[in-house]
C-alpha cells in the first residue's frame, strides 16, 4: 500500500504540480500588477503544468507517468480555463485521452487502480463539500487531518478489490501505514526535491537532498516495520474474469449515480464477492514446456520440482492464494514422480532421464513429458509436441472424476505470432 510513494505515480505528479503551483502563486501575488489582474492563479497553474511535463520527461514517459501527467494536465487546464478542476468530467476526460492513445491500458492494474482511487475521491469529497456548504470553516489543522484520513481510507478501499484481484493479496495495515507516511511525502520529500533542483546552480542541492533522504528513510522504515507485523498480509485466490468485471461494473455504477439508484450497484458487487469467495482452482496445472506440474491437494498445490520455471510457479501459487515459495510447495509432492489427484495418477517426467524412466501407465493416468514422446499409451499424455500446440494446460475433475481440460490456446485463440501454419498461409514463410 506504500508502493505509490516509492514508484512513479499519480501522487508524485499531483504533489509536484501542486507544490509548484502553490509556491508560484504565493510569489506572484506579491506583485501588485499581477495580483490585481487575477493572473497569479493562471500563471501559477501554467508553471505547475511545466513542472509536471519536466517530470514526465525525466521519468522516461512510461504508461503510468503518462497517465498521471494527463490527469494533472486536465486539472491544471481546468484552473486556467476557470472550470472546476476536481470533477468526474475531468476524470472521464483524462481516461478518454489515455484510452485513445493506449487502449490496452484499461486491462492493466495501474490504470484500474489509479482511476478507481481518483473516481472514489472525487465522489466522496464532492458529497462532503455539498454537505458542508454554508457552514463555518473548521480549524485548518483539523481539516488537514480529517482530509488525510478520509482520502487515505477512500483510496485504499477503492483500490482494495483491484489489488486483490491482480496481486492476490490484501494488506491489513495499509491505511495506518499511509496515514503516517503520506503527510511527510507532501510536506518534506516533494518540496525538498523541488528546492534541490532550484539550488543546483549554487551547488547547494545537498542540503534539501539530505532532508529529503530523512523523509524517504522514514517511509521505508514504516514499510519495513508494518510488513513484519503479525498477519500483515493475507493471500487470496484470483477471481473469475466475469466476477471481477461484475465487481468493477457495480462499483462504477455506485460511484456515478447521484441518487438512490446507486444502490442497484450493490447487486453485482455482492454476486461477484460471493462467487469470488467460493472460487475453485484447477486440480492440475501444466506449464507450456511440460517442465512443471502443479497438483492441488488438501494442504495446497504441490509442485513437481523445487527449482526452474520460477515465474510460472509463483503465478500459480499467487493465484491459488498461497503465500509459500516454490521450494516448500515442491515438498508437498510426495511419492517420487507420481502423485494422486481426484482419483487420477499424475506422472511428471521432466527431461530425457524422466522420459527414459517411464514404465507405462493406466487408462485414467495423466502423464506429462518435457520431451517428445514416441510410443503408444492408453493414458492421457502431454508431451513437448502436444504442449507446443495447446500451450499451458489446466485440468479440473468433477465429482465423478471426469477431467475437464482447458488449454491456453483455446482461451487465447490462434494468432499469427504463435501459429506457424497461419503465418505460412498468410505470409508464405
Short mmCIF file of C-alpha atoms in Angstrom, two decimals:
data_model
loop_
_atom_site.label_atom_id
_atom_site.label_comp_id
_atom_site.label_asym_id
_atom_site.label_seq_id
_atom_site.Cartn_x
_atom_site.Cartn_y
_atom_site.Cartn_z
CA UNK A 1 0.00 0.00 0.00
CA UNK A 2 3.01 2.32 0.09
CA UNK A 3 4.20 1.44 -3.42
CA UNK A 4 2.59 4.61 -4.78
CA UNK A 5 5.00 6.63 -2.61
CA UNK A 6 8.14 4.96 -3.91
CA UNK A 7 7.16 4.44 -7.56
CA UNK A 8 6.46 6.98 -10.30
CA UNK A 9 2.77 7.54 -9.68
CA UNK A 10 -0.07 9.98 -9.95
CA UNK A 11 0.52 11.01 -6.35
CA UNK A 12 4.04 12.22 -7.18
CA UNK A 13 2.81 14.13 -10.19
CA UNK A 14 -0.02 15.72 -8.24
CA UNK A 15 2.16 16.69 -5.29
CA UNK A 16 4.84 18.13 -7.58
CA UNK A 17 2.42 20.20 -9.66
CA UNK A 18 0.55 21.24 -6.53
CA UNK A 19 3.67 22.41 -4.70
CA UNK A 20 4.99 24.36 -7.68
CA UNK A 21 1.53 25.89 -8.22
CA UNK A 22 1.27 26.95 -4.57
CA UNK A 23 4.81 28.35 -4.40
CA UNK A 24 4.43 30.32 -7.63
CA UNK A 25 1.04 31.67 -6.64
CA UNK A 26 2.32 32.87 -3.27
CA UNK A 27 5.22 34.58 -5.04
CA UNK A 28 3.14 36.14 -7.81
CA UNK A 29 0.54 37.70 -5.53
CA UNK A 30 3.37 39.83 -4.11
CA UNK A 31 3.49 41.62 -7.49
CA UNK A 32 0.63 44.17 -7.38
CA UNK A 33 0.01 44.33 -11.13
CA UNK A 34 -0.32 40.56 -11.48
CA UNK A 35 -2.32 40.14 -8.29
CA UNK A 36 -4.75 42.88 -9.26
CA UNK A 37 -5.31 41.43 -12.72
CA UNK A 38 -6.15 37.97 -11.40
CA UNK A 39 -3.35 36.36 -13.40
CA UNK A 40 -1.48 34.92 -10.43
CA UNK A 41 -3.58 31.76 -10.26
CA UNK A 42 -3.44 31.06 -14.01
CA UNK A 43 0.28 31.72 -14.31
CA UNK A 44 0.95 29.54 -11.29
CA UNK A 45 -1.15 26.75 -12.80
CA UNK A 46 0.81 27.01 -16.04
CA UNK A 47 4.05 26.77 -14.06
CA UNK A 48 2.76 23.66 -12.32
CA UNK A 49 2.00 22.12 -15.72
CA UNK A 50 5.55 22.85 -16.92
CA UNK A 51 6.95 21.17 -13.80
CA UNK A 52 4.75 18.12 -14.43
CA UNK A 53 5.94 17.97 -18.07
CA UNK A 54 9.55 18.13 -16.90
CA UNK A 55 8.91 15.25 -14.51
CA UNK A 56 7.33 13.28 -17.35
CA UNK A 57 10.47 13.76 -19.46
CA UNK A 58 12.86 12.86 -16.64
CA UNK A 59 10.94 9.70 -15.76
CA UNK A 60 11.17 8.23 -19.26
CA UNK A 61 7.49 8.54 -20.22
CA UNK A 62 6.16 5.19 -19.01
CA UNK A 63 2.45 4.40 -19.24
CA UNK A 64 1.97 5.13 -15.52
CA UNK A 65 3.68 8.52 -15.81
CA UNK A 66 1.74 9.47 -18.94
CA UNK A 67 -1.48 8.61 -17.17
CA UNK A 68 -0.52 10.77 -14.21
CA UNK A 69 0.54 13.65 -16.47
CA UNK A 70 -2.71 13.60 -18.42
CA UNK A 71 -4.70 13.76 -15.19
CA UNK A 72 -2.53 16.59 -13.85
CA UNK A 73 -2.78 18.44 -17.19
CA UNK A 74 -6.58 18.17 -17.20
CA UNK A 75 -6.72 19.55 -13.67
CA UNK A 76 -4.35 22.44 -14.43
CA UNK A 77 -6.17 23.16 -17.69
CA UNK A 78 -9.43 23.45 -15.78
CA UNK A 79 -7.83 26.01 -13.44
CA UNK A 80 -6.55 28.05 -16.39
CA UNK A 81 -9.95 27.96 -18.10
CA UNK A 82 -11.71 28.74 -14.80
CA UNK A 83 -13.56 25.46 -14.73
CA UNK A 84 -14.00 23.03 -11.86
CA UNK A 85 -10.67 21.27 -11.51
CA UNK A 86 -11.96 18.40 -9.38
CA UNK A 87 -14.94 16.73 -11.05
CA UNK A 88 -15.95 13.44 -12.61
CA UNK A 89 -15.88 15.15 -16.01
CA UNK A 90 -12.17 15.82 -15.57
CA UNK A 91 -11.59 12.20 -14.59
CA UNK A 92 -13.58 10.98 -17.61
CA UNK A 93 -11.66 13.29 -19.95
CA UNK A 94 -8.32 12.03 -18.62
CA UNK A 95 -9.45 8.42 -19.05
CA UNK A 96 -10.65 9.13 -22.60
CA UNK A 97 -7.32 10.70 -23.61
CA UNK A 98 -5.34 7.78 -22.22
CA UNK A 99 -7.56 5.12 -23.82
CA UNK A 100 -7.43 6.83 -27.21
CA UNK A 101 -3.61 6.69 -27.06
CA UNK A 102 -3.23 3.32 -25.31
CA UNK A 103 -6.50 1.33 -25.32
CA UNK A 104 -4.72 -1.73 -23.88
CA UNK A 105 -4.07 0.20 -20.64
CA UNK A 106 -7.63 -0.50 -19.46
CA UNK A 107 -6.71 -4.12 -18.68
CA UNK A 108 -3.73 -3.18 -16.51
CA UNK A 109 -3.83 -2.75 -12.72
CA UNK A 110 -2.16 0.67 -12.95
CA UNK A 111 -4.98 2.22 -14.97
CA UNK A 112 -7.71 0.49 -12.97
CA UNK A 113 -6.31 1.36 -9.54
CA UNK A 114 -5.45 4.93 -10.48
CA UNK A 115 -8.90 5.78 -11.81
CA UNK A 116 -10.70 3.78 -9.12
CA UNK A 117 -8.96 5.82 -6.43
CA UNK A 118 -9.45 9.12 -8.27
CA UNK A 119 -13.13 8.49 -9.00
CA UNK A 120 -13.85 7.46 -5.42
CA UNK A 121 -12.04 10.51 -4.02
CA UNK A 122 -13.92 12.91 -6.31
CA UNK A 123 -17.29 11.35 -5.41
CA UNK A 124 -16.67 11.36 -1.65
CA UNK A 125 -15.25 14.88 -1.44
CA UNK A 126 -17.99 16.24 -3.71
CA UNK A 127 -20.60 14.85 -1.32
CA UNK A 128 -18.73 16.26 1.67
CA UNK A 129 -18.45 19.71 0.07
CA UNK A 130 -22.18 19.78 -0.60
CA UNK A 131 -22.99 18.89 2.99
CA UNK A 132 -20.51 21.45 4.36
CA UNK A 133 -21.68 24.26 2.07
CA UNK A 134 -22.59 27.35 4.07
CA UNK A 135 -21.06 26.07 7.31
CA UNK A 136 -18.27 27.84 9.17
CA UNK A 137 -14.80 26.60 8.16
CA UNK A 138 -13.02 24.20 10.50
CA UNK A 139 -9.68 24.67 12.13
CA UNK A 140 -7.05 24.21 9.36
CA UNK A 141 -5.16 21.54 11.32
CA UNK A 142 -8.39 19.61 11.89
CA UNK A 143 -9.35 19.94 8.22
CA UNK A 144 -5.95 18.67 7.01
CA UNK A 145 -6.00 15.76 9.47
CA UNK A 146 -9.56 14.73 8.58
CA UNK A 147 -8.85 15.15 4.87
CA UNK A 148 -5.74 12.96 5.04
CA UNK A 149 -7.60 10.26 6.96
CA UNK A 150 -10.58 10.23 4.62
CA UNK A 151 -8.52 10.39 1.42
CA UNK A 152 -6.26 7.52 2.52
CA UNK A 153 -9.22 5.41 3.60
CA UNK A 154 -11.27 6.09 0.45
CA UNK A 155 -8.35 5.45 -1.92
CA UNK A 156 -7.39 2.31 0.00
CA UNK A 157 -10.88 0.81 -0.05
CA UNK A 158 -11.41 1.76 -3.71
CA UNK A 159 -8.24 0.00 -4.85
CA UNK A 160 -8.53 -2.95 -2.44
CA UNK A 161 -10.56 -5.31 -4.68
CA UNK A 162 -8.50 -4.45 -7.77
CA UNK A 163 -5.21 -5.00 -5.96
CA UNK A 164 -6.52 -8.27 -4.51
CA UNK A 165 -7.62 -9.49 -7.96
CA UNK A 166 -4.34 -8.63 -9.69
CA UNK A 167 -1.80 -9.27 -6.94
CA UNK A 168 -3.69 -11.84 -4.83
CA UNK A 169 -3.02 -10.12 -1.53
CA UNK A 170 -4.72 -7.85 0.98
CA UNK A 171 -2.70 -5.57 3.26
CA UNK A 172 -4.40 -5.25 6.64
CA UNK A 173 -2.44 -2.23 7.87
CA UNK A 174 -2.19 -0.27 4.63
CA UNK A 175 -4.40 2.57 5.91
CA UNK A 176 -2.27 3.07 9.02
CA UNK A 177 0.95 2.95 7.00
CA UNK A 178 -0.39 5.60 4.62
CA UNK A 179 -1.53 7.87 7.42
CA UNK A 180 1.96 8.07 8.91
CA UNK A 181 3.76 8.28 5.55
CA UNK A 182 1.72 10.33 3.06
CA UNK A 183 1.81 13.64 5.00
CA UNK A 184 5.61 13.50 5.15
CA UNK A 185 5.71 12.93 1.40
CA UNK A 186 3.71 16.10 0.80
CA UNK A 187 5.37 18.43 3.31
CA UNK A 188 9.00 17.28 3.11
CA UNK A 189 10.04 14.88 0.32
CA UNK A 190 8.45 16.55 -2.72
CA UNK A 191 9.13 20.15 -1.60
CA UNK A 192 12.79 19.35 -0.87
CA UNK A 193 13.13 17.70 -4.29
CA UNK A 194 11.94 20.93 -5.97
CA UNK A 195 14.19 23.07 -3.77
CA UNK A 196 17.15 20.81 -4.64
CA UNK A 197 16.59 21.44 -8.35
CA UNK A 198 16.45 25.19 -7.74
CA UNK A 199 19.71 25.11 -5.75
CA UNK A 200 21.64 23.05 -8.31
CA UNK A 201 23.29 26.11 -9.94
CA UNK A 202 24.59 27.17 -6.50
CA UNK A 203 25.87 23.66 -5.66
CA UNK A 204 23.78 23.71 -2.51
CA UNK A 205 21.41 20.89 -3.53
CA UNK A 206 22.96 18.61 -0.90
CA UNK A 207 21.08 20.41 1.88
CA UNK A 208 17.50 19.73 0.66
CA UNK A 209 18.55 16.28 -0.62
CA UNK A 210 19.76 15.39 2.86
CA UNK A 211 16.42 16.43 4.33
CA UNK A 212 14.62 14.58 1.55
CA UNK A 213 16.62 11.46 2.44
CA UNK A 214 15.36 11.60 6.02
CA UNK A 215 11.81 11.57 4.73
CA UNK A 216 12.45 8.62 2.41
CA UNK A 217 14.18 6.72 5.24
CA UNK A 218 11.09 7.25 7.38
CA UNK A 219 8.77 5.90 4.64
CA UNK A 220 10.99 2.87 4.06
CA UNK A 221 11.17 2.28 7.80
CA UNK A 222 7.38 2.39 8.09
CA UNK A 223 7.04 -0.08 5.21
CA UNK A 224 9.57 -2.44 6.78
CA UNK A 225 8.05 -2.26 10.25
CA UNK A 226 4.41 -2.64 9.20
CA UNK A 227 5.15 -5.50 6.80
CA UNK A 228 6.65 -7.50 9.69
CA UNK A 229 3.63 -7.15 11.95
CA UNK A 230 1.73 -10.43 12.55
CA UNK A 231 -0.75 -11.23 9.78
CA UNK A 232 0.15 -8.03 7.89
CA UNK A 233 -0.84 -9.60 4.57
CA UNK A 234 -3.43 -12.17 3.53
CA UNK A 235 -3.31 -14.09 0.27
CA UNK A 236 -6.50 -14.54 -1.77
CA UNK A 237 -7.19 -16.63 -4.89
CA UNK A 238 -7.74 -14.96 -8.24
CA UNK A 239 -11.42 -14.28 -9.09
CA UNK A 240 -13.10 -15.45 -12.32
CA UNK A 241 -12.84 -12.82 -15.06
CA UNK A 242 -16.60 -12.28 -15.25
CA UNK A 243 -16.84 -11.86 -11.47
CA UNK A 244 -14.12 -9.21 -11.50
CA UNK A 245 -15.90 -7.39 -14.34
CA UNK A 246 -19.18 -7.55 -12.40
CA UNK A 247 -17.47 -6.16 -9.31
CA UNK A 248 -15.94 -3.22 -11.22
CA UNK A 249 -19.23 -2.53 -13.01
CA UNK A 250 -21.14 -2.43 -9.72
CA UNK A 251 -18.63 -0.14 -8.03
CA UNK A 252 -18.59 2.18 -11.04
CA UNK A 253 -22.39 2.33 -11.04
CA UNK A 254 -22.41 3.26 -7.35
CA UNK A 255 -19.84 5.99 -7.98
CA UNK A 256 -21.52 7.59 -11.00
CA UNK A 257 -25.18 7.52 -9.97
CA UNK A 258 -26.12 10.51 -7.80
CA UNK A 259 -29.45 9.25 -6.40
CA UNK A 260 -30.69 6.18 -4.56
CA UNK A 261 -30.44 4.34 -7.87
CA UNK A 262 -26.77 3.87 -6.98
CA UNK A 263 -27.81 1.15 -4.52
CA UNK A 264 -28.61 -1.09 -7.52
CA UNK A 265 -24.83 -1.43 -7.94
CA UNK A 266 -24.72 -3.46 -4.72
CA UNK A 267 -26.29 -6.42 -6.55
CA UNK A 268 -23.44 -7.16 -9.00
CA UNK A 269 -20.91 -6.38 -6.25
CA UNK A 270 -22.46 -8.92 -3.86
CA UNK A 271 -22.76 -11.55 -6.59
CA UNK A 272 -19.10 -11.05 -7.55
CA UNK A 273 -17.88 -11.28 -3.94
CA UNK A 274 -19.97 -14.40 -3.33
CA UNK A 275 -18.55 -16.11 -6.41
CA UNK A 276 -15.04 -14.96 -5.55
CA UNK A 277 -15.31 -16.43 -2.04
CA UNK A 278 -16.26 -19.82 -3.50
CA UNK A 279 -13.86 -19.88 -6.44
CA UNK A 280 -12.40 -23.27 -7.28
CA UNK A 281 -8.87 -23.52 -8.61
CA UNK A 282 -7.87 -26.17 -11.24
CA UNK A 283 -6.85 -29.54 -9.84
CA UNK A 284 -3.89 -29.87 -12.20
CA UNK A 285 -1.79 -27.22 -13.93
CA UNK A 286 0.82 -27.99 -16.61
CA UNK A 287 3.30 -25.43 -17.93
CA UNK A 288 3.60 -24.89 -21.68
CA UNK A 289 7.01 -26.63 -21.71
CA UNK A 290 5.90 -29.59 -19.60
CA UNK A 291 8.75 -28.96 -17.19
CA UNK A 292 6.49 -28.03 -14.27
CA UNK A 293 3.29 -29.63 -13.00
CA UNK A 294 1.15 -28.42 -10.10
CA UNK A 295 -1.45 -30.61 -8.37
CA UNK A 296 -3.93 -29.13 -5.89
CA UNK A 297 -4.12 -31.08 -2.63
CA UNK A 298 -5.73 -30.51 0.78
CA UNK A 299 -2.66 -28.67 2.08
CA UNK A 300 -2.19 -26.56 -1.05
CA UNK A 301 -0.70 -27.00 -4.51
CA UNK A 302 2.16 -29.49 -4.83
CA UNK A 303 4.79 -28.67 -7.46
CA UNK A 304 6.78 -31.27 -9.36
CA UNK A 305 10.17 -29.60 -8.79
CA UNK A 306 11.71 -27.08 -6.43
CA UNK A 307 13.81 -25.17 -8.99
CA UNK A 308 13.23 -23.95 -12.53
CA UNK A 309 10.16 -22.30 -14.10
CA UNK A 310 10.14 -19.99 -11.10
CA UNK A 311 7.93 -17.33 -12.66
CA UNK A 312 5.27 -19.88 -13.63
CA UNK A 313 5.39 -21.41 -10.15
CA UNK A 314 5.00 -18.04 -8.44
CA UNK A 315 2.00 -17.12 -10.61
CA UNK A 316 0.29 -20.44 -9.87
CA UNK A 317 0.82 -20.10 -6.13
CA UNK A 318 -0.27 -16.45 -6.10
CA UNK A 319 -3.47 -17.22 -8.00
CA UNK A 320 -4.16 -20.03 -5.51
CA UNK A 321 -3.82 -17.50 -2.70
CA UNK A 322 -0.88 -19.49 -1.36
CA UNK A 323 1.87 -17.50 0.37
CA UNK A 324 4.66 -20.10 0.26
CA UNK A 325 7.68 -20.35 -2.07
CA UNK A 326 8.30 -22.92 -4.81
CA UNK A 327 10.74 -24.96 -2.75
CA UNK A 328 8.22 -25.51 0.04
CA UNK A 329 5.45 -26.27 -2.47
CA UNK A 330 7.71 -28.90 -4.03
CA UNK A 331 7.93 -30.53 -0.61
CA UNK A 332 4.22 -31.35 -0.92
CA UNK A 333 4.94 -33.58 -3.92
CA UNK A 334 5.29 -36.99 -2.30
CA UNK A 335 5.82 -40.36 -3.93
CA UNK A 336 8.55 -39.72 -6.46
CA UNK A 337 7.35 -38.61 -9.88
CA UNK A 338 3.72 -39.70 -9.40
CA UNK A 339 1.04 -38.08 -7.27
CA UNK A 340 -2.70 -38.64 -6.89
CA UNK A 341 -5.25 -36.04 -8.00
CA UNK A 342 -9.02 -36.61 -7.95
CA UNK A 343 -8.62 -40.37 -8.27
CA UNK A 344 -6.13 -40.00 -11.13
CA UNK A 345 -2.40 -40.57 -11.00
CA UNK A 346 -0.40 -37.63 -12.33
CA UNK A 347 3.10 -38.55 -13.51
CA UNK A 348 5.59 -35.71 -14.13
CA UNK A 349 8.66 -36.81 -16.11
CA UNK A 350 10.88 -33.84 -16.82
CA UNK A 351 13.91 -34.15 -19.08
CA UNK A 352 15.30 -37.06 -21.07
CA UNK A 353 16.01 -39.06 -17.92
CA UNK A 354 12.35 -38.84 -16.91
CA UNK A 355 11.29 -39.91 -20.38
CA UNK A 356 13.66 -42.88 -20.32
CA UNK A 357 12.40 -43.98 -16.90
CA UNK A 358 8.73 -44.09 -17.96
CA UNK A 359 7.38 -47.64 -17.45
CA UNK A 360 3.84 -47.31 -18.82
CA UNK A 361 0.51 -46.07 -17.46
CA UNK A 362 -3.12 -46.95 -16.84
CA UNK A 363 -6.11 -45.55 -18.70
CA UNK A 364 -7.02 -42.92 -16.09
CA UNK A 365 -3.46 -41.67 -15.60
CA UNK A 366 -2.15 -38.29 -16.72
CA UNK A 367 1.48 -38.22 -17.86
CA UNK A 368 3.49 -35.06 -18.60
CA UNK A 369 6.79 -35.02 -20.51
CA UNK A 370 9.03 -32.07 -21.28
CA UNK A 371 10.43 -34.08 -24.23
CA UNK A 372 8.72 -35.56 -27.29
CA UNK A 373 7.14 -38.95 -26.52
CA UNK A 374 7.25 -41.56 -29.28
CA UNK A 375 5.17 -44.55 -28.41
CA UNK A 376 1.71 -45.88 -27.71
CA UNK A 377 -0.12 -45.39 -24.42
CA UNK A 378 -3.69 -45.72 -23.17
CA UNK A 379 -3.44 -42.79 -20.74
CA UNK A 380 -3.64 -39.04 -21.32
CA UNK A 381 -0.19 -37.87 -22.39
CA UNK A 382 1.03 -34.28 -22.67
CA UNK A 383 4.46 -34.16 -24.26
CA UNK A 384 6.52 -31.38 -25.82
CA UNK A 385 4.85 -31.68 -29.23
CA UNK A 386 1.31 -31.60 -27.86
CA UNK A 387 2.02 -28.74 -25.47
CA UNK A 388 3.55 -26.77 -28.31
CA UNK A 389 0.11 -26.84 -29.96
CA UNK A 390 -2.03 -26.37 -26.85
CA UNK A 391 0.08 -24.12 -24.64
CA UNK A 392 -0.28 -24.50 -20.89
CA UNK A 393 -2.99 -26.79 -19.55
CA UNK A 394 -5.46 -26.67 -16.66
CA UNK A 395 -7.44 -29.75 -15.64
CA UNK A 396 -10.45 -29.81 -13.30
CA UNK A 397 -12.11 -33.04 -12.15
CA UNK A 398 -15.84 -33.20 -11.48
CA UNK A 399 -17.42 -35.26 -8.71
CA UNK A 400 -17.38 -38.33 -10.97
CA UNK A 401 -13.67 -37.96 -11.71
CA UNK A 402 -14.21 -36.82 -15.30
CA UNK A 403 -11.50 -34.41 -16.43
CA UNK A 404 -12.34 -31.02 -17.93
CA UNK A 405 -9.23 -29.94 -19.89
CA UNK A 406 -8.73 -26.26 -20.78
CA UNK A 407 -5.83 -25.13 -22.95
CA UNK A 408 -4.21 -21.71 -23.19
CA UNK A 409 -4.56 -21.84 -26.97
CA UNK A 410 -8.31 -22.39 -26.68
CA UNK A 411 -8.61 -19.40 -24.36
CA UNK A 412 -6.42 -17.03 -26.39
CA UNK A 413 -7.16 -18.32 -29.89
CA UNK A 414 -4.69 -18.90 -32.72
CA UNK A 415 -2.74 -15.85 -33.87
CA UNK A 416 -0.09 -15.23 -36.50
CA UNK A 417 2.65 -14.84 -33.90
CA UNK A 418 2.04 -18.21 -32.21
CA UNK A 419 0.85 -20.47 -35.06
CA UNK A 420 3.28 -21.44 -37.80
CA UNK A 421 0.55 -22.69 -40.16
CA UNK A 422 -1.25 -19.33 -40.09
CA UNK A 423 1.97 -17.44 -40.78
CA UNK A 424 2.82 -19.71 -43.67
CA UNK A 425 -0.66 -19.41 -45.20
CA UNK A 426 -0.65 -15.63 -44.86
CA UNK A 427 2.94 -14.65 -45.49
CA UNK A 428 4.35 -17.70 -47.25
CA UNK A 429 7.01 -18.47 -44.63
#
